PDB file of C-alpha atoms in Angstrom:
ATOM      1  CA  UNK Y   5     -25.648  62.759  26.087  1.00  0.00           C
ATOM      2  CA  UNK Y   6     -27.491  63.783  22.819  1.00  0.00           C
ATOM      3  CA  UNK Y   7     -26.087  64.445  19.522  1.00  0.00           C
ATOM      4  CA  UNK Y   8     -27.087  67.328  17.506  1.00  0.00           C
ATOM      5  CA  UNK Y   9     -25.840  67.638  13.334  1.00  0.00           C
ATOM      6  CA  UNK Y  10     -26.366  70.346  10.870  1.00  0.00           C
ATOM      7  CA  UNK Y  11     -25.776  69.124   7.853  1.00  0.00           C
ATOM      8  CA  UNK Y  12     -26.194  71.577   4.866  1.00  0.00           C
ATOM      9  CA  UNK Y  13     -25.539  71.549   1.274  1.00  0.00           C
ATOM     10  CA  UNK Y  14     -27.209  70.210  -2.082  1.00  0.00           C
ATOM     11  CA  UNK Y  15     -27.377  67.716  -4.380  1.00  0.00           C
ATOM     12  CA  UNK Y  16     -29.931  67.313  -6.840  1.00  0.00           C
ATOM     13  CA  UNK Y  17     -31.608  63.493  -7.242  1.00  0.00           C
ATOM     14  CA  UNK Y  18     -29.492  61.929  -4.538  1.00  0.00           C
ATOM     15  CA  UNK Y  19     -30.745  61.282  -1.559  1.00  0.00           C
ATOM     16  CA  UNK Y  20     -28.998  61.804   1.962  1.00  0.00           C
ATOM     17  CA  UNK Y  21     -29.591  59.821   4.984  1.00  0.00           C
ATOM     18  CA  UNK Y  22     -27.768  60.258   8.246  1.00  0.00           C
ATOM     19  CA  UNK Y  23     -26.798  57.688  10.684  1.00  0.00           C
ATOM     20  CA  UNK Y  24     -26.749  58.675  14.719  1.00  0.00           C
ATOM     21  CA  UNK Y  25     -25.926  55.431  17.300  1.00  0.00           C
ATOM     22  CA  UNK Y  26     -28.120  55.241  20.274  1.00  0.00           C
ATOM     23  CA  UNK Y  27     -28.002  53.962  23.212  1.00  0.00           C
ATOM     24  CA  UNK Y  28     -31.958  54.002  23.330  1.00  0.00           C
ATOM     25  CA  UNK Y  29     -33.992  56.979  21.731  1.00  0.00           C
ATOM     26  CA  UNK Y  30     -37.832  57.787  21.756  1.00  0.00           C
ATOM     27  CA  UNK Y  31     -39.428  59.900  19.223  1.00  0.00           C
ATOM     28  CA  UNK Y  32     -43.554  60.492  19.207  1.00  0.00           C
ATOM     29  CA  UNK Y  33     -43.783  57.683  21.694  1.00  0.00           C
ATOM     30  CA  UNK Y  34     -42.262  54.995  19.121  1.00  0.00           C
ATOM     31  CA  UNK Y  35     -38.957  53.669  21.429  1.00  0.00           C
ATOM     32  CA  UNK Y  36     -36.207  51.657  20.477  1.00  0.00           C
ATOM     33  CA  UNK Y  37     -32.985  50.290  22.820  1.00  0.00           C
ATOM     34  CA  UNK Y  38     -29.737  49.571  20.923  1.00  0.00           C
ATOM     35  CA  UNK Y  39     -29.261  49.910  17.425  1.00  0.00           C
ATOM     36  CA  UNK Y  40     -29.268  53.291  14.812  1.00  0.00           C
ATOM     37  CA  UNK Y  41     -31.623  56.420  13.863  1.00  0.00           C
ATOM     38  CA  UNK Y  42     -31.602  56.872  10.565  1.00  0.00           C
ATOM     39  CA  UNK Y  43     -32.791  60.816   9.324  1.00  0.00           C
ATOM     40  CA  UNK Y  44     -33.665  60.231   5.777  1.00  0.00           C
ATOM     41  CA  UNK Y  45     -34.462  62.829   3.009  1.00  0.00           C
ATOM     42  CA  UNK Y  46     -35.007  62.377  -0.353  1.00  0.00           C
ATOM     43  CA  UNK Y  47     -34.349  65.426  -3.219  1.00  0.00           C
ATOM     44  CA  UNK Y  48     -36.099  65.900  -6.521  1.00  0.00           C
ATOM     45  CA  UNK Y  49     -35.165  63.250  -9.069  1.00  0.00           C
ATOM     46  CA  UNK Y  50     -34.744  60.539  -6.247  1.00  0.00           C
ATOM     47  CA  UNK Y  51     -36.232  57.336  -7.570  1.00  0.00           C
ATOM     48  CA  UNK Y  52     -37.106  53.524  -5.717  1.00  0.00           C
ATOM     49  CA  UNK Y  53     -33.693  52.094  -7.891  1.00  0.00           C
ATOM     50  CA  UNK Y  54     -31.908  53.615  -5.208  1.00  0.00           C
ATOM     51  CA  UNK Y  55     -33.647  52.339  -2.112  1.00  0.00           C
ATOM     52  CA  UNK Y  56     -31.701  48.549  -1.865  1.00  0.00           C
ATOM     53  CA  UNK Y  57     -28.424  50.527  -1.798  1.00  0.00           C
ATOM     54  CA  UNK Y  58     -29.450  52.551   0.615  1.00  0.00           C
ATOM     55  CA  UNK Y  59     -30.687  49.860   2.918  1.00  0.00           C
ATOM     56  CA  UNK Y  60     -27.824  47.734   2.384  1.00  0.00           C
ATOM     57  CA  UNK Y  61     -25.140  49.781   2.701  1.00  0.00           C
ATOM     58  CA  UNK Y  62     -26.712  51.780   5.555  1.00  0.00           C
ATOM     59  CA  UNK Y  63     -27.782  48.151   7.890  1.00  0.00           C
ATOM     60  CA  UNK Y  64     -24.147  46.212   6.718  1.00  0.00           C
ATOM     61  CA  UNK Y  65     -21.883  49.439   7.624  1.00  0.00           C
ATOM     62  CA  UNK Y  66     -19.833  48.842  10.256  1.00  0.00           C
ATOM     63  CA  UNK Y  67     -20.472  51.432  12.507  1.00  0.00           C
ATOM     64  CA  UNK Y  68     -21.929  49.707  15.665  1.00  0.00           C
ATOM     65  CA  UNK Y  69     -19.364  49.156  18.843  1.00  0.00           C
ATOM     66  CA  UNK Y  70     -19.736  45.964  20.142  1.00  0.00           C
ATOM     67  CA  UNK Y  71     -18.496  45.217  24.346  1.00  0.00           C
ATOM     68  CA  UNK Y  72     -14.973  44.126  23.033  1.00  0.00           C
ATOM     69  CA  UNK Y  73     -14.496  47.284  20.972  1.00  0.00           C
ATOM     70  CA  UNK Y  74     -14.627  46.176  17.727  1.00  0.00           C
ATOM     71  CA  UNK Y  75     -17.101  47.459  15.262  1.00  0.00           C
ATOM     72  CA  UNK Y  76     -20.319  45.632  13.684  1.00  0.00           C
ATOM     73  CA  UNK Y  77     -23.134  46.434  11.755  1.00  0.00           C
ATOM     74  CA  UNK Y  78     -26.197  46.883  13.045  1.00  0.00           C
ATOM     75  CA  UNK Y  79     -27.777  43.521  11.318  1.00  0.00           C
ATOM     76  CA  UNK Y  80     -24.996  41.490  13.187  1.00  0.00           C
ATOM     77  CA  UNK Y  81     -25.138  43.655  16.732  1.00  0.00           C
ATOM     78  CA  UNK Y  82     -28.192  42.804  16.431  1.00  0.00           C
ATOM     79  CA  UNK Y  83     -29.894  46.594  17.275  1.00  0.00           C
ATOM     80  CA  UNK Y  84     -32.972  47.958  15.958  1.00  0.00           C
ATOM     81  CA  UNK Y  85     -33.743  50.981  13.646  1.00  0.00           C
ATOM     82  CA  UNK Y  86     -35.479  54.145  14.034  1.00  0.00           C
ATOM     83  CA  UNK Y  87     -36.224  55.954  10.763  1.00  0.00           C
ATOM     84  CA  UNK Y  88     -36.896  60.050  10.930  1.00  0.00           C
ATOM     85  CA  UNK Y  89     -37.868  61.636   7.831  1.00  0.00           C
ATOM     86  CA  UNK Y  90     -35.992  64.767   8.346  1.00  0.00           C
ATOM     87  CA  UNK Y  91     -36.464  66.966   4.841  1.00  0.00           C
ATOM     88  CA  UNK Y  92     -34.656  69.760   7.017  1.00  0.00           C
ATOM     89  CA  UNK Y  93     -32.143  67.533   5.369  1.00  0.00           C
ATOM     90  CA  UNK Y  94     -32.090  69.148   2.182  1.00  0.00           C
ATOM     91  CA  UNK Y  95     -32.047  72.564   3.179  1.00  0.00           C
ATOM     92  CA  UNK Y  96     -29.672  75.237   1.226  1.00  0.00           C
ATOM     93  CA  UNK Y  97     -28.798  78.445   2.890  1.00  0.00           C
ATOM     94  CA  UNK Y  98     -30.273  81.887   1.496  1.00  0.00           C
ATOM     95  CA  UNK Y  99     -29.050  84.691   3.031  1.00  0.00           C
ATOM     96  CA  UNK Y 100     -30.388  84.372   6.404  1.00  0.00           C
ATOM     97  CA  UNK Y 101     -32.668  81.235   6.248  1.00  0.00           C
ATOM     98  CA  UNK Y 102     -33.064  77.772   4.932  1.00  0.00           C
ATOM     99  CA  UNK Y 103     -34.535  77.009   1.724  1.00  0.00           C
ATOM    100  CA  UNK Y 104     -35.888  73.434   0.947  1.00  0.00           C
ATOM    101  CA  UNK Y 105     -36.594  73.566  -3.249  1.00  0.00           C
ATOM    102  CA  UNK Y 106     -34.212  70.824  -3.761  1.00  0.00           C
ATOM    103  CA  UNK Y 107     -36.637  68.628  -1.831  1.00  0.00           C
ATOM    104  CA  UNK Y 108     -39.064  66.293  -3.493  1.00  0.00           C
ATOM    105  CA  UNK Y 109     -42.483  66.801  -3.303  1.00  0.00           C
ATOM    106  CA  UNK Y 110     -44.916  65.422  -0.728  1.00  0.00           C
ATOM    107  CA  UNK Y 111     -46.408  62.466  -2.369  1.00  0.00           C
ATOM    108  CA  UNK Y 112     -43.295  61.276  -3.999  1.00  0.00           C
ATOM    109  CA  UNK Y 113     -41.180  61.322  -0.978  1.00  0.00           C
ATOM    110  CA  UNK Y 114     -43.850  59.897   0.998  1.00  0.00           C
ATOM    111  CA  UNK Y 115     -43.964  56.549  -1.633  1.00  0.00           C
ATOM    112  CA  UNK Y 116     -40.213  56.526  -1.464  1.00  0.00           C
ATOM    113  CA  UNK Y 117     -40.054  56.921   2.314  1.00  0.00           C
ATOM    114  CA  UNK Y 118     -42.493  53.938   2.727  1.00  0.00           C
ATOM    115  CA  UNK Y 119     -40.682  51.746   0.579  1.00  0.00           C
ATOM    116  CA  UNK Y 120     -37.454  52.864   2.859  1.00  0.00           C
ATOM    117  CA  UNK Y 121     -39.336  51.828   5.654  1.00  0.00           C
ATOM    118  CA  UNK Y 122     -40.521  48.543   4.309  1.00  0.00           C
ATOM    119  CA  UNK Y 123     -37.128  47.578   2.999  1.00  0.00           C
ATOM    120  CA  UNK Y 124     -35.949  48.174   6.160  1.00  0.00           C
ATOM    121  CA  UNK Y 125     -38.048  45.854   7.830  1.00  0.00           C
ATOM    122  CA  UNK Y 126     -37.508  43.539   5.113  1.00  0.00           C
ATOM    123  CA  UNK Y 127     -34.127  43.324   5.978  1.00  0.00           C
ATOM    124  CA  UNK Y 128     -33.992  43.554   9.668  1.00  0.00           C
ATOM    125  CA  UNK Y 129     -36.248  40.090   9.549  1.00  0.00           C
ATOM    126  CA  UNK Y 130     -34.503  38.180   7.705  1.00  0.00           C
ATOM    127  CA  UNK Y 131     -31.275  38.936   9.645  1.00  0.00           C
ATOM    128  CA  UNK Y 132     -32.968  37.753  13.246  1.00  0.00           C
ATOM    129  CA  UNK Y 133     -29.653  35.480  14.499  1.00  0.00           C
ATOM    130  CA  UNK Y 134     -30.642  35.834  18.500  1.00  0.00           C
ATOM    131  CA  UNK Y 135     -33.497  36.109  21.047  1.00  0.00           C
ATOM    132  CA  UNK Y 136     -32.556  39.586  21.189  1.00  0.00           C
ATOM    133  CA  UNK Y 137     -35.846  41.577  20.067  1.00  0.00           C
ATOM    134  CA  UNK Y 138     -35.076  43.947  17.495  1.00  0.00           C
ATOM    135  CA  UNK Y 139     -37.278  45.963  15.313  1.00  0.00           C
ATOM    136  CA  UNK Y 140     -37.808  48.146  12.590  1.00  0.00           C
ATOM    137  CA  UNK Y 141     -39.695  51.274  13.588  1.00  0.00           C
ATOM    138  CA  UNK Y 142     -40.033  54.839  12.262  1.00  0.00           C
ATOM    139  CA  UNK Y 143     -41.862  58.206  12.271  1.00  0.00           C
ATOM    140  CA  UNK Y 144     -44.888  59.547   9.762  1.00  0.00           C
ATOM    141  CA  UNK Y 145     -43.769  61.010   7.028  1.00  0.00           C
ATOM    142  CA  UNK Y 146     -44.585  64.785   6.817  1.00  0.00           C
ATOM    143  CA  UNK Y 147     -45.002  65.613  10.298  1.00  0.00           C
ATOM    144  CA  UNK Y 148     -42.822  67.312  13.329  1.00  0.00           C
ATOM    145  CA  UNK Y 149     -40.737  64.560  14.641  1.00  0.00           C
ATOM    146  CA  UNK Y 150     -39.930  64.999  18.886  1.00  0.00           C
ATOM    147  CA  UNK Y 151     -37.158  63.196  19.585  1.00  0.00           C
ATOM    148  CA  UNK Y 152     -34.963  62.644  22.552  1.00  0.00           C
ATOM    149  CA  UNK Y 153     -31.393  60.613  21.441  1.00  0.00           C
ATOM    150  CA  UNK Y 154     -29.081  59.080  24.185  1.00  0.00           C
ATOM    151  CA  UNK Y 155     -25.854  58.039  22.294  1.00  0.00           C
ATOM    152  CA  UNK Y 156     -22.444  57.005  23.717  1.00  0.00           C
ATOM    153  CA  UNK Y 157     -20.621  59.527  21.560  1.00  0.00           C
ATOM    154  CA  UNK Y 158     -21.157  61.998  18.936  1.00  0.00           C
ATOM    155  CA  UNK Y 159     -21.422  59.549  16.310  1.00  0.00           C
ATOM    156  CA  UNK Y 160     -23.406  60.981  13.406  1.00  0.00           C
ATOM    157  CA  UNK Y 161     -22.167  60.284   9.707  1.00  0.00           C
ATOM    158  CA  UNK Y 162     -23.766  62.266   6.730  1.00  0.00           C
ATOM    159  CA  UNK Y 163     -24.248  59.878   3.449  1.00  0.00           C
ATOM    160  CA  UNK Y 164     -25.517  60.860  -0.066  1.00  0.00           C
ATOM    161  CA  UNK Y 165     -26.562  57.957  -2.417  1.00  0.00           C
TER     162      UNK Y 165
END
């Protein structure tokens, strides 16, 4: 099964990140089993304060199903990540097309994107409570992201920080 979101709307400075549950998932030959994609876009005004939040509250929701049903986070499952940056994110409808001048510009999302990334890491590492391998890994910034999702639902939530 594969889960597909549209998620439109705007909100200047904040940015959005959505969170998809996979079963496994392989995007530009980067693979991971268990664990979360997370599609991250940043708007204009978005600045590194925000990134902890982010990370914490996106790794410590409880949003993973464990085998007995009850929910976990993805630090205590433990899964791995996948990060997409996904500025198609920040689109606003204009009559009928997409615009994307909320987003932030190239260079500044790509600085804020890497620190995503490395926070991510940060955090996934210091969390290691099994001999389950788990890992941290993510697309380039800027580029067309192929990806191919196998999740035990739809289970796709939309959050704006």
């Amino acid at each position: 099964m594969s889960s597909l979101t549209l998620a439109m709307g705007f909100c200047f400075g904040k940015p959005r990140a959505m969170c998809c549950l996979c079963l496994s998932c392989r995007a530009l030959g980067k693979y991971i089993n268990r664990g979360m994609v997370i599609y991250i876009c940043f708007f204009k005004g978005a600045t590194e304060d925000i990134i902890p939040k982010m990370v914490n509250t996106l790794l410590n929701m409880k949003l993973c199903e464990t085998e007995s049903g009850k929910y976990t986070s993805v630090l205590q499952l433990p899964g791995s990540v996948l990060i997409v940056p996904q500025a198609t994110l920040g689109g606003k409808p204009k009559g009928k097309g997409m615009q994307y001048h909320g987003n932030i510009g190239k260079d500044e999302g790509l600085k804020l994107y890497n620190s995503f990334v490395s926070h991510c890491q940060s955090e996934l590492s210091a969390c290691k409570n099994s001999d389950t391998v788990t890992e941290v890994r993510h697309g380039t910034y800027g580029n067309r992201q192929v990806l191919k999702l196998d999740t035990n639902g739809p289970y796709t939530h939309l959050m704006e920080f």
